[in-house]
Each structure stands twice: as C-alpha cells, then as structure tokens.
Amino acid sequence: MRRAYLWPAVLPGGDAAARFPVQAAAGFLAQLPVVPDLTGPPFAFPERFWLALALVQKGVRTFPMTSLGRLFDTVAALVGFTRPITFEGQAAIWLEHLARRSPPVAAYPFPLVGNRLDFRPLLEAVIVDRRRGRDPAEIAWAFHAAVAEAVLTVARWLAEEVGTRVLVLSGGVFQNLLLLSLIRDRLGDRPDL
C-alpha cells in the first residue's frame, strides 16, 4: 500500500514521453491552474510540447502517473533541455550537472498535502524564476534541494507513523549523487531519521 506519493499528473503518449522531456512536461504543466506560454524566450518549447498538451486537454492517449523521474525531466525542460534524450536518465543527469555549477541556494516549495507531494508550487516557482532570468544552475540546485527536503519530510512522517528509524531509498532518481548528498546533509550526523 502506498503511503505517500507525488501529486498525480498524466503521461501524454505513454512511454514516448520518457524520451521527450517536453512531452512529459505537458502532463505536469497541465496540472497548473493556467498553462504558461512556453513558446518564447527563455523557454522556446518545440511543437511536440503543444501536441502533447493537446492530448492531455482532450484526454486522449494519456496515462495517470506519479513519476518523480518525469518531474526531473519536466524541470530539465523548463531550464533548457528541450531536445529528445538519447539514453535513459539523460535529462535528469544534465539537470544534476547543471545544479553542481551553483552555490547552495534555498529550496523551492514542495509541500506535503495530506499524503501527496504537491509539485505545482515548485513548478510555478521554477517558471517565475526562469522568466526573471535567474541562473538555470541555481534553479536546478533549488529543485534538487526541494526534492531532498520533500523526501525527508515524507520519511520522517512515515518513520513516526510506523515506528522505524531506517530510511531506504530506491529507484532511478536516487542514483543522483547530488540528491543523495543533499538528503544525507539534511540528516546531519544522525543516520537515523
């Protein structure tokens, strides 16, 4: 039984969205109250985004999902990775390397609402910062910091609820060494939660 999860989005076009970050982005950005115009600078999203968004709006070939990996793809697209990927995790790896060029900055909001991590305030903040001309490396760092804090918020809540002090992280997203180090740093010298 899932105890906590990412706010639901949809995956337009199924597995193809994993190869095109802007296609995955359509499924996440459609969850915002207003879908932002991403045709001009600094975004310049290609036509694939708008075709995917049309699928979402019509409810055609869309599949519900709660994928943190596709959220990484979405943020990568918002900060400039709008091309197709050529290997698994490429956009997320690009985003991690971009973040490493930034000094530590404050995390974006990524609240736990009930038992769901709500990505909408995070994406809205990324879009605002990108439009204001914030350094994409800082945006990438603030995103990684938000994910680290959200993971620990959920982990602490669940640890208290079930009475454990052990945190185990699995899945492709947790191959991100920057994310792991941010989680470890936030735990401090207490290996338990």
Short mmCIF file of N, CA and C in Angstrom, two decimals:
data_model
loop_
_atom_site.label_atom_id
_atom_site.label_comp_id
_atom_site.label_asym_id
_atom_site.label_seq_id
_atom_site.Cartn_x
_atom_site.Cartn_y
_atom_site.Cartn_z
N MET A 1 0.84 -1.18 0.00
CA MET A 1 0.00 0.00 0.00
C MET A 1 0.89 1.25 0.00
N ARG A 2 0.60 2.17 -0.92
CA ARG A 2 1.35 3.42 -0.97
C ARG A 2 0.89 4.33 0.15
N ARG A 3 1.83 4.87 0.88
CA ARG A 3 1.51 5.76 2.00
C ARG A 3 1.61 7.22 1.58
N ALA A 4 2.54 7.54 0.72
CA ALA A 4 2.73 8.90 0.24
C ALA A 4 3.21 8.81 -1.21
N TYR A 5 2.84 9.80 -1.98
CA TYR A 5 3.22 9.77 -3.39
C TYR A 5 3.16 11.18 -3.97
N LEU A 6 3.65 11.29 -5.18
CA LEU A 6 3.66 12.54 -5.90
C LEU A 6 2.24 12.88 -6.36
N TRP A 7 1.92 14.16 -6.33
CA TRP A 7 0.64 14.63 -6.85
C TRP A 7 0.47 14.05 -8.25
N PRO A 8 -0.69 13.48 -8.58
CA PRO A 8 -0.84 12.82 -9.88
C PRO A 8 -0.76 13.79 -11.06
N ALA A 9 -0.15 13.32 -12.10
CA ALA A 9 -0.11 14.00 -13.39
C ALA A 9 -0.47 12.95 -14.44
N VAL A 10 -0.38 13.32 -15.69
CA VAL A 10 -0.63 12.35 -16.75
C VAL A 10 0.58 12.30 -17.67
N LEU A 11 0.74 11.16 -18.30
CA LEU A 11 1.83 10.95 -19.24
C LEU A 11 1.23 10.92 -20.64
N PRO A 12 1.36 12.01 -21.39
CA PRO A 12 0.79 12.03 -22.74
C PRO A 12 1.61 11.20 -23.70
N GLY A 13 0.96 10.31 -24.41
CA GLY A 13 1.65 9.48 -25.39
C GLY A 13 2.37 8.28 -24.80
N GLY A 14 2.17 8.01 -23.54
CA GLY A 14 2.76 6.83 -22.91
C GLY A 14 4.27 6.88 -22.82
N ASP A 15 4.91 5.76 -23.15
CA ASP A 15 6.36 5.63 -22.99
C ASP A 15 7.16 6.65 -23.81
N ALA A 16 6.58 7.17 -24.87
CA ALA A 16 7.30 8.16 -25.68
C ALA A 16 7.66 9.39 -24.86
N ALA A 17 6.85 9.70 -23.86
CA ALA A 17 7.13 10.87 -23.02
C ALA A 17 8.43 10.72 -22.26
N ALA A 18 8.87 9.50 -22.02
CA ALA A 18 10.14 9.29 -21.34
C ALA A 18 11.33 9.65 -22.24
N ARG A 19 11.10 9.71 -23.54
CA ARG A 19 12.17 10.07 -24.47
C ARG A 19 12.18 11.56 -24.82
N PHE A 20 11.10 12.26 -24.47
CA PHE A 20 10.98 13.67 -24.81
C PHE A 20 10.58 14.46 -23.57
N PRO A 21 11.53 15.11 -22.91
CA PRO A 21 11.21 15.84 -21.69
C PRO A 21 10.08 16.85 -21.84
N VAL A 22 9.99 17.50 -23.00
CA VAL A 22 8.89 18.48 -23.16
C VAL A 22 7.53 17.78 -23.24
N GLN A 23 7.51 16.55 -23.69
CA GLN A 23 6.26 15.79 -23.74
C GLN A 23 5.83 15.42 -22.32
N ALA A 24 6.77 14.97 -21.51
CA ALA A 24 6.47 14.70 -20.10
C ALA A 24 6.03 15.99 -19.41
N ALA A 25 6.68 17.09 -19.74
CA ALA A 25 6.34 18.39 -19.13
C ALA A 25 4.89 18.76 -19.38
N ALA A 26 4.36 18.42 -20.53
CA ALA A 26 2.96 18.74 -20.82
C ALA A 26 2.02 18.12 -19.80
N GLY A 27 2.31 16.89 -19.39
CA GLY A 27 1.47 16.21 -18.41
C GLY A 27 1.52 16.83 -17.03
N PHE A 28 2.68 17.39 -16.67
CA PHE A 28 2.82 18.05 -15.37
C PHE A 28 2.28 19.47 -15.42
N LEU A 29 2.64 20.22 -16.45
CA LEU A 29 2.25 21.63 -16.52
C LEU A 29 0.74 21.79 -16.72
N ALA A 30 0.10 20.78 -17.28
CA ALA A 30 -1.36 20.83 -17.43
C ALA A 30 -2.07 20.79 -16.08
N GLN A 31 -1.36 20.42 -15.03
CA GLN A 31 -1.95 20.38 -13.68
C GLN A 31 -1.95 21.76 -13.02
N LEU A 32 -1.25 22.73 -13.60
CA LEU A 32 -1.23 24.08 -13.05
C LEU A 32 -2.56 24.77 -13.35
N PRO A 33 -2.94 25.76 -12.55
CA PRO A 33 -4.20 26.47 -12.81
C PRO A 33 -4.26 27.08 -14.20
N VAL A 34 -3.10 27.58 -14.68
CA VAL A 34 -3.00 28.14 -16.04
C VAL A 34 -1.73 27.59 -16.66
N VAL A 35 -1.85 27.01 -17.84
CA VAL A 35 -0.67 26.51 -18.54
C VAL A 35 0.08 27.72 -19.09
N PRO A 36 1.34 27.88 -18.70
CA PRO A 36 2.10 29.05 -19.14
C PRO A 36 2.44 28.99 -20.62
N ASP A 37 2.63 30.17 -21.22
CA ASP A 37 3.09 30.24 -22.60
C ASP A 37 4.58 29.97 -22.61
N LEU A 38 4.98 28.90 -23.23
CA LEU A 38 6.38 28.49 -23.26
C LEU A 38 6.97 28.53 -24.67
N THR A 39 6.33 29.31 -25.55
CA THR A 39 6.80 29.36 -26.93
C THR A 39 7.99 30.30 -27.11
N GLY A 40 8.04 31.35 -26.32
CA GLY A 40 9.11 32.33 -26.50
C GLY A 40 10.22 32.19 -25.49
N PRO A 41 11.22 33.08 -25.59
CA PRO A 41 12.32 33.06 -24.64
C PRO A 41 11.81 33.28 -23.22
N PRO A 42 12.40 32.66 -22.24
CA PRO A 42 13.60 31.84 -22.33
C PRO A 42 13.31 30.37 -22.61
N PHE A 43 12.06 30.00 -22.87
CA PHE A 43 11.69 28.60 -22.97
C PHE A 43 11.83 28.03 -24.38
N ALA A 44 11.12 28.58 -25.33
CA ALA A 44 11.15 28.12 -26.72
C ALA A 44 10.89 26.61 -26.84
N PHE A 45 9.81 26.15 -26.20
CA PHE A 45 9.46 24.73 -26.29
C PHE A 45 9.08 24.39 -27.74
N PRO A 46 9.49 23.23 -28.21
CA PRO A 46 9.15 22.82 -29.57
C PRO A 46 7.68 22.40 -29.70
N GLU A 47 7.28 22.19 -30.94
CA GLU A 47 5.89 21.84 -31.24
C GLU A 47 5.44 20.58 -30.51
N ARG A 48 6.34 19.65 -30.24
CA ARG A 48 5.98 18.41 -29.55
C ARG A 48 5.27 18.70 -28.23
N PHE A 49 5.68 19.75 -27.51
CA PHE A 49 5.03 20.12 -26.26
C PHE A 49 3.55 20.42 -26.50
N TRP A 50 3.26 21.21 -27.51
CA TRP A 50 1.89 21.65 -27.76
C TRP A 50 1.03 20.48 -28.25
N LEU A 51 1.62 19.58 -29.03
CA LEU A 51 0.89 18.37 -29.46
C LEU A 51 0.57 17.49 -28.25
N ALA A 52 1.54 17.35 -27.34
CA ALA A 52 1.32 16.56 -26.12
C ALA A 52 0.27 17.23 -25.24
N LEU A 53 0.33 18.54 -25.13
CA LEU A 53 -0.65 19.27 -24.32
C LEU A 53 -2.06 19.09 -24.89
N ALA A 54 -2.18 19.04 -26.21
CA ALA A 54 -3.48 18.80 -26.83
C ALA A 54 -4.01 17.41 -26.45
N LEU A 55 -3.13 16.42 -26.40
CA LEU A 55 -3.54 15.08 -25.96
C LEU A 55 -4.07 15.13 -24.53
N VAL A 56 -3.36 15.86 -23.67
CA VAL A 56 -3.78 15.98 -22.27
C VAL A 56 -5.14 16.66 -22.18
N GLN A 57 -5.30 17.75 -22.89
CA GLN A 57 -6.55 18.51 -22.81
C GLN A 57 -7.74 17.73 -23.36
N LYS A 58 -7.48 16.85 -24.32
CA LYS A 58 -8.56 16.03 -24.88
C LYS A 58 -8.72 14.71 -24.15
N GLY A 59 -7.76 14.38 -23.28
CA GLY A 59 -7.82 13.11 -22.57
C GLY A 59 -7.57 11.91 -23.46
N VAL A 60 -6.79 12.11 -24.51
CA VAL A 60 -6.51 11.06 -25.49
C VAL A 60 -5.08 10.56 -25.28
N ARG A 61 -4.91 9.25 -25.20
CA ARG A 61 -3.59 8.63 -25.03
C ARG A 61 -2.81 9.25 -23.87
N THR A 62 -3.49 9.45 -22.77
CA THR A 62 -2.83 9.93 -21.56
C THR A 62 -2.98 8.88 -20.47
N PHE A 63 -1.95 8.76 -19.67
CA PHE A 63 -1.93 7.72 -18.66
C PHE A 63 -1.57 8.33 -17.32
N PRO A 64 -2.34 8.03 -16.27
CA PRO A 64 -2.02 8.61 -14.96
C PRO A 64 -0.66 8.12 -14.47
N MET A 65 0.04 9.03 -13.78
CA MET A 65 1.36 8.66 -13.26
C MET A 65 1.73 9.54 -12.08
N THR A 66 2.66 9.04 -11.31
CA THR A 66 3.24 9.78 -10.19
C THR A 66 4.75 9.57 -10.20
N SER A 67 5.37 9.90 -11.31
CA SER A 67 6.78 9.59 -11.54
C SER A 67 7.68 10.77 -11.19
N LEU A 68 8.53 10.57 -10.20
CA LEU A 68 9.50 11.60 -9.84
C LEU A 68 10.52 11.78 -10.97
N GLY A 69 10.84 10.71 -11.66
CA GLY A 69 11.75 10.81 -12.80
C GLY A 69 11.23 11.72 -13.88
N ARG A 70 9.94 11.64 -14.18
CA ARG A 70 9.36 12.53 -15.19
C ARG A 70 9.28 13.98 -14.68
N LEU A 71 9.19 14.16 -13.35
CA LEU A 71 9.24 15.52 -12.81
C LEU A 71 10.64 16.10 -13.04
N PHE A 72 11.69 15.30 -12.86
CA PHE A 72 13.04 15.75 -13.17
C PHE A 72 13.12 16.15 -14.64
N ASP A 73 12.55 15.35 -15.53
CA ASP A 73 12.55 15.69 -16.96
C ASP A 73 11.84 17.02 -17.21
N THR A 74 10.74 17.23 -16.52
CA THR A 74 9.97 18.47 -16.69
C THR A 74 10.79 19.68 -16.28
N VAL A 75 11.44 19.61 -15.13
CA VAL A 75 12.26 20.74 -14.68
C VAL A 75 13.45 20.93 -15.62
N ALA A 76 14.05 19.84 -16.09
CA ALA A 76 15.13 19.96 -17.07
C ALA A 76 14.65 20.70 -18.31
N ALA A 77 13.45 20.37 -18.79
CA ALA A 77 12.90 21.06 -19.96
C ALA A 77 12.71 22.55 -19.67
N LEU A 78 12.21 22.86 -18.49
CA LEU A 78 11.98 24.27 -18.14
C LEU A 78 13.26 25.08 -18.06
N VAL A 79 14.38 24.44 -17.74
CA VAL A 79 15.64 25.19 -17.67
C VAL A 79 16.50 25.04 -18.92
N GLY A 80 15.99 24.33 -19.94
CA GLY A 80 16.69 24.36 -21.22
C GLY A 80 16.90 23.05 -21.95
N PHE A 81 16.60 21.92 -21.33
CA PHE A 81 16.81 20.63 -22.01
C PHE A 81 15.52 20.28 -22.76
N THR A 82 15.37 20.81 -23.98
CA THR A 82 14.13 20.62 -24.74
C THR A 82 14.29 19.64 -25.90
N ARG A 83 15.45 19.03 -26.01
CA ARG A 83 15.70 18.09 -27.10
C ARG A 83 15.33 16.67 -26.64
N PRO A 84 15.23 15.73 -27.58
CA PRO A 84 14.99 14.33 -27.19
C PRO A 84 16.20 13.78 -26.44
N ILE A 85 15.96 12.82 -25.57
CA ILE A 85 17.07 12.17 -24.88
C ILE A 85 17.57 11.01 -25.74
N THR A 86 18.84 10.67 -25.56
CA THR A 86 19.41 9.57 -26.33
C THR A 86 19.75 8.38 -25.44
N PHE A 87 19.64 8.55 -24.11
CA PHE A 87 19.82 7.43 -23.19
C PHE A 87 19.01 7.69 -21.93
N GLU A 88 18.66 6.63 -21.23
CA GLU A 88 17.82 6.70 -20.04
C GLU A 88 18.41 7.65 -19.00
N GLY A 89 17.60 8.56 -18.53
CA GLY A 89 18.01 9.48 -17.47
C GLY A 89 18.84 10.66 -17.93
N GLN A 90 18.99 10.85 -19.23
CA GLN A 90 19.87 11.91 -19.74
C GLN A 90 19.47 13.29 -19.25
N ALA A 91 18.19 13.63 -19.31
CA ALA A 91 17.75 14.96 -18.88
C ALA A 91 18.01 15.17 -17.38
N ALA A 92 17.75 14.14 -16.58
CA ALA A 92 17.99 14.24 -15.14
C ALA A 92 19.48 14.36 -14.83
N ILE A 93 20.31 13.64 -15.56
CA ILE A 93 21.76 13.74 -15.37
C ILE A 93 22.23 15.13 -15.75
N TRP A 94 21.71 15.65 -16.84
CA TRP A 94 22.04 17.02 -17.27
C TRP A 94 21.66 18.02 -16.19
N LEU A 95 20.47 17.84 -15.62
CA LEU A 95 19.99 18.74 -14.57
C LEU A 95 20.88 18.67 -13.33
N GLU A 96 21.31 17.46 -12.96
CA GLU A 96 22.21 17.31 -11.81
C GLU A 96 23.53 18.03 -12.06
N HIS A 97 24.12 17.85 -13.25
CA HIS A 97 25.39 18.50 -13.55
C HIS A 97 25.23 20.03 -13.59
N LEU A 98 24.11 20.49 -14.10
CA LEU A 98 23.84 21.93 -14.10
C LEU A 98 23.77 22.45 -12.66
N ALA A 99 23.09 21.74 -11.79
CA ALA A 99 22.95 22.16 -10.39
C ALA A 99 24.30 22.24 -9.70
N ARG A 100 25.22 21.38 -10.05
CA ARG A 100 26.55 21.37 -9.41
C ARG A 100 27.35 22.64 -9.71
N ARG A 101 26.93 23.42 -10.70
CA ARG A 101 27.61 24.69 -11.01
C ARG A 101 27.13 25.83 -10.12
N SER A 102 26.14 25.58 -9.28
CA SER A 102 25.56 26.61 -8.43
C SER A 102 26.06 26.48 -7.00
N PRO A 103 26.18 27.61 -6.31
CA PRO A 103 26.37 27.50 -4.86
C PRO A 103 25.04 27.05 -4.25
N PRO A 104 25.06 26.57 -3.02
CA PRO A 104 23.80 26.19 -2.38
C PRO A 104 22.83 27.38 -2.31
N VAL A 105 21.58 27.12 -2.65
CA VAL A 105 20.53 28.14 -2.58
C VAL A 105 19.31 27.52 -1.91
N ALA A 106 18.37 28.36 -1.51
CA ALA A 106 17.16 27.89 -0.83
C ALA A 106 16.34 26.99 -1.75
N ALA A 107 15.67 26.04 -1.15
CA ALA A 107 14.83 25.08 -1.87
C ALA A 107 13.54 25.74 -2.33
N TYR A 108 13.02 25.24 -3.42
CA TYR A 108 11.68 25.64 -3.87
C TYR A 108 10.63 24.99 -2.95
N PRO A 109 9.43 25.53 -2.93
CA PRO A 109 8.37 24.89 -2.14
C PRO A 109 7.95 23.58 -2.80
N PHE A 110 7.80 22.55 -1.98
CA PHE A 110 7.36 21.24 -2.46
C PHE A 110 6.58 20.61 -1.31
N PRO A 111 5.40 21.14 -1.03
CA PRO A 111 4.68 20.76 0.19
C PRO A 111 4.06 19.37 0.15
N LEU A 112 3.98 18.78 1.33
CA LEU A 112 3.24 17.53 1.52
C LEU A 112 1.83 17.93 1.91
N VAL A 113 0.87 17.61 1.05
CA VAL A 113 -0.53 17.94 1.28
C VAL A 113 -1.27 16.62 1.49
N GLY A 114 -1.68 16.38 2.73
CA GLY A 114 -2.22 15.07 3.04
C GLY A 114 -1.11 14.06 2.90
N ASN A 115 -1.26 13.14 1.95
CA ASN A 115 -0.19 12.17 1.71
C ASN A 115 0.42 12.32 0.31
N ARG A 116 0.26 13.52 -0.28
CA ARG A 116 0.78 13.76 -1.62
C ARG A 116 1.74 14.94 -1.64
N LEU A 117 2.86 14.77 -2.32
CA LEU A 117 3.80 15.86 -2.54
C LEU A 117 3.30 16.68 -3.74
N ASP A 118 2.97 17.93 -3.46
CA ASP A 118 2.36 18.79 -4.48
C ASP A 118 3.45 19.53 -5.25
N PHE A 119 3.68 19.11 -6.49
CA PHE A 119 4.72 19.70 -7.33
C PHE A 119 4.30 21.03 -7.95
N ARG A 120 3.04 21.39 -7.87
CA ARG A 120 2.56 22.60 -8.57
C ARG A 120 3.23 23.88 -8.08
N PRO A 121 3.35 24.13 -6.75
CA PRO A 121 4.06 25.35 -6.33
C PRO A 121 5.52 25.36 -6.77
N LEU A 122 6.14 24.20 -6.80
CA LEU A 122 7.52 24.09 -7.24
C LEU A 122 7.64 24.51 -8.71
N LEU A 123 6.79 23.96 -9.57
CA LEU A 123 6.86 24.29 -11.00
C LEU A 123 6.54 25.75 -11.24
N GLU A 124 5.57 26.28 -10.52
CA GLU A 124 5.24 27.70 -10.68
C GLU A 124 6.45 28.57 -10.32
N ALA A 125 7.17 28.22 -9.25
CA ALA A 125 8.35 28.98 -8.84
C ALA A 125 9.47 28.87 -9.87
N VAL A 126 9.66 27.67 -10.44
CA VAL A 126 10.67 27.49 -11.48
C VAL A 126 10.36 28.38 -12.68
N ILE A 127 9.11 28.41 -13.10
CA ILE A 127 8.71 29.22 -14.26
C ILE A 127 8.93 30.70 -13.99
N VAL A 128 8.52 31.16 -12.82
CA VAL A 128 8.71 32.58 -12.45
C VAL A 128 10.20 32.92 -12.46
N ASP A 129 11.02 32.09 -11.83
CA ASP A 129 12.45 32.37 -11.77
C ASP A 129 13.09 32.35 -13.15
N ARG A 130 12.69 31.43 -13.98
CA ARG A 130 13.25 31.35 -15.34
C ARG A 130 12.90 32.60 -16.12
N ARG A 131 11.66 33.06 -16.00
CA ARG A 131 11.25 34.28 -16.69
C ARG A 131 12.00 35.50 -16.17
N ARG A 132 12.32 35.51 -14.90
CA ARG A 132 13.05 36.64 -14.30
C ARG A 132 14.53 36.61 -14.63
N GLY A 133 14.98 35.54 -15.26
CA GLY A 133 16.37 35.46 -15.66
C GLY A 133 17.31 34.86 -14.62
N ARG A 134 16.74 34.15 -13.62
CA ARG A 134 17.59 33.52 -12.63
C ARG A 134 18.49 32.50 -13.31
N ASP A 135 19.71 32.38 -12.83
CA ASP A 135 20.67 31.44 -13.37
C ASP A 135 20.07 30.02 -13.37
N PRO A 136 20.04 29.35 -14.54
CA PRO A 136 19.49 28.00 -14.58
C PRO A 136 20.17 27.03 -13.60
N ALA A 137 21.46 27.23 -13.32
CA ALA A 137 22.14 26.36 -12.35
C ALA A 137 21.54 26.53 -10.96
N GLU A 138 21.20 27.77 -10.58
CA GLU A 138 20.55 28.00 -9.29
C GLU A 138 19.16 27.36 -9.25
N ILE A 139 18.44 27.45 -10.35
CA ILE A 139 17.12 26.82 -10.42
C ILE A 139 17.26 25.32 -10.23
N ALA A 140 18.24 24.73 -10.89
CA ALA A 140 18.46 23.29 -10.78
C ALA A 140 18.82 22.90 -9.35
N TRP A 141 19.66 23.72 -8.69
CA TRP A 141 20.03 23.43 -7.29
C TRP A 141 18.79 23.53 -6.40
N ALA A 142 18.02 24.60 -6.55
CA ALA A 142 16.83 24.81 -5.71
C ALA A 142 15.84 23.66 -5.89
N PHE A 143 15.76 23.12 -7.10
CA PHE A 143 14.89 21.97 -7.34
C PHE A 143 15.42 20.74 -6.61
N HIS A 144 16.70 20.45 -6.73
CA HIS A 144 17.28 19.30 -6.02
C HIS A 144 17.08 19.44 -4.51
N ALA A 145 17.29 20.64 -3.99
CA ALA A 145 17.11 20.88 -2.56
C ALA A 145 15.65 20.65 -2.16
N ALA A 146 14.71 21.04 -3.02
CA ALA A 146 13.29 20.83 -2.73
C ALA A 146 12.96 19.35 -2.67
N VAL A 147 13.50 18.58 -3.61
CA VAL A 147 13.24 17.14 -3.61
C VAL A 147 13.84 16.50 -2.36
N ALA A 148 15.06 16.90 -2.00
CA ALA A 148 15.70 16.34 -0.80
C ALA A 148 14.85 16.62 0.44
N GLU A 149 14.40 17.86 0.58
CA GLU A 149 13.59 18.21 1.75
C GLU A 149 12.25 17.47 1.75
N ALA A 150 11.67 17.32 0.57
CA ALA A 150 10.39 16.61 0.48
C ALA A 150 10.55 15.13 0.84
N VAL A 151 11.62 14.51 0.37
CA VAL A 151 11.87 13.10 0.69
C VAL A 151 11.99 12.94 2.20
N LEU A 152 12.73 13.84 2.84
CA LEU A 152 12.91 13.72 4.29
C LEU A 152 11.63 14.05 5.05
N THR A 153 10.83 14.96 4.56
CA THR A 153 9.54 15.24 5.19
C THR A 153 8.68 13.99 5.21
N VAL A 154 8.59 13.33 4.06
CA VAL A 154 7.80 12.10 3.97
C VAL A 154 8.42 11.00 4.83
N ALA A 155 9.73 10.86 4.76
CA ALA A 155 10.40 9.80 5.52
C ALA A 155 10.19 9.98 7.02
N ARG A 156 10.31 11.20 7.50
CA ARG A 156 10.11 11.44 8.94
C ARG A 156 8.67 11.17 9.36
N TRP A 157 7.73 11.58 8.54
CA TRP A 157 6.31 11.34 8.82
C TRP A 157 6.03 9.84 8.89
N LEU A 158 6.51 9.11 7.89
CA LEU A 158 6.26 7.67 7.85
C LEU A 158 7.01 6.94 8.96
N ALA A 159 8.23 7.39 9.25
CA ALA A 159 9.02 6.75 10.31
C ALA A 159 8.29 6.85 11.64
N GLU A 160 7.73 8.00 11.90
CA GLU A 160 7.00 8.17 13.16
C GLU A 160 5.72 7.32 13.16
N GLU A 161 5.05 7.30 12.03
CA GLU A 161 3.78 6.57 11.95
C GLU A 161 3.97 5.07 12.12
N VAL A 162 5.02 4.52 11.53
CA VAL A 162 5.21 3.07 11.61
C VAL A 162 6.24 2.64 12.65
N GLY A 163 6.90 3.63 13.27
CA GLY A 163 7.82 3.30 14.34
C GLY A 163 9.15 2.75 13.89
N THR A 164 9.73 3.33 12.83
CA THR A 164 11.04 2.90 12.37
C THR A 164 11.96 4.10 12.29
N ARG A 165 13.23 3.86 12.26
CA ARG A 165 14.24 4.93 12.11
C ARG A 165 15.15 4.62 10.92
N VAL A 166 14.71 3.73 10.04
CA VAL A 166 15.53 3.31 8.91
C VAL A 166 14.96 3.94 7.63
N LEU A 167 15.84 4.51 6.84
CA LEU A 167 15.45 5.10 5.56
C LEU A 167 16.16 4.35 4.45
N VAL A 168 15.38 3.80 3.53
CA VAL A 168 15.92 3.11 2.36
C VAL A 168 15.37 3.83 1.14
N LEU A 169 16.25 4.22 0.24
CA LEU A 169 15.86 4.91 -0.98
C LEU A 169 16.16 4.02 -2.17
N SER A 170 15.19 3.88 -3.07
CA SER A 170 15.41 3.06 -4.25
C SER A 170 14.77 3.73 -5.45
N GLY A 171 15.17 3.29 -6.61
CA GLY A 171 14.65 3.84 -7.84
C GLY A 171 15.70 4.67 -8.55
N GLY A 172 15.48 4.91 -9.82
CA GLY A 172 16.45 5.60 -10.65
C GLY A 172 16.81 6.99 -10.17
N VAL A 173 15.84 7.73 -9.65
CA VAL A 173 16.11 9.09 -9.18
C VAL A 173 17.18 9.09 -8.10
N PHE A 174 17.23 8.05 -7.30
CA PHE A 174 18.18 8.02 -6.19
C PHE A 174 19.57 7.54 -6.62
N GLN A 175 19.80 7.46 -7.92
CA GLN A 175 21.16 7.29 -8.43
C GLN A 175 21.83 8.66 -8.58
N ASN A 176 21.06 9.71 -8.37
CA ASN A 176 21.54 11.09 -8.45
C ASN A 176 22.37 11.39 -7.20
N LEU A 177 23.69 11.51 -7.38
CA LEU A 177 24.59 11.67 -6.24
C LEU A 177 24.40 13.01 -5.54
N LEU A 178 24.04 14.05 -6.28
CA LEU A 178 23.77 15.34 -5.64
C LEU A 178 22.56 15.22 -4.73
N LEU A 179 21.51 14.61 -5.22
CA LEU A 179 20.30 14.44 -4.41
C LEU A 179 20.61 13.63 -3.16
N LEU A 180 21.34 12.55 -3.31
CA LEU A 180 21.70 11.73 -2.14
C LEU A 180 22.53 12.51 -1.13
N SER A 181 23.46 13.32 -1.61
CA SER A 181 24.29 14.09 -0.67
C SER A 181 23.45 15.15 0.03
N LEU A 182 22.50 15.75 -0.65
CA LEU A 182 21.63 16.74 0.00
C LEU A 182 20.76 16.08 1.06
N ILE A 183 20.28 14.89 0.79
CA ILE A 183 19.49 14.15 1.79
C ILE A 183 20.38 13.81 2.98
N ARG A 184 21.56 13.29 2.71
CA ARG A 184 22.49 12.93 3.78
C ARG A 184 22.85 14.16 4.62
N ASP A 185 23.13 15.29 3.96
CA ASP A 185 23.48 16.51 4.69
C ASP A 185 22.34 16.98 5.59
N ARG A 186 21.11 16.84 5.11
CA ARG A 186 19.96 17.27 5.90
C ARG A 186 19.70 16.33 7.09
N LEU A 187 20.14 15.09 6.95
CA LEU A 187 20.05 14.19 8.09
C LEU A 187 21.09 14.54 9.15
N GLY A 188 22.15 15.23 8.73
CA GLY A 188 23.20 15.60 9.67
C GLY A 188 23.98 14.40 10.12
N ASP A 189 24.50 14.45 11.34
CA ASP A 189 25.29 13.34 11.84
C ASP A 189 24.42 12.28 12.52
N ARG A 190 23.11 12.40 12.31
CA ARG A 190 22.17 11.37 12.78
C ARG A 190 21.81 10.47 11.61
N PRO A 191 22.34 9.28 11.51
CA PRO A 191 21.98 8.41 10.40
C PRO A 191 20.53 7.96 10.46
N ASP A 192 19.93 8.03 11.65
CA ASP A 192 18.51 7.69 11.75
C ASP A 192 17.70 8.95 11.43
N LEU A 193 16.44 8.78 11.27
CA LEU A 193 15.59 9.92 10.92
C LEU A 193 15.35 10.80 12.12
#
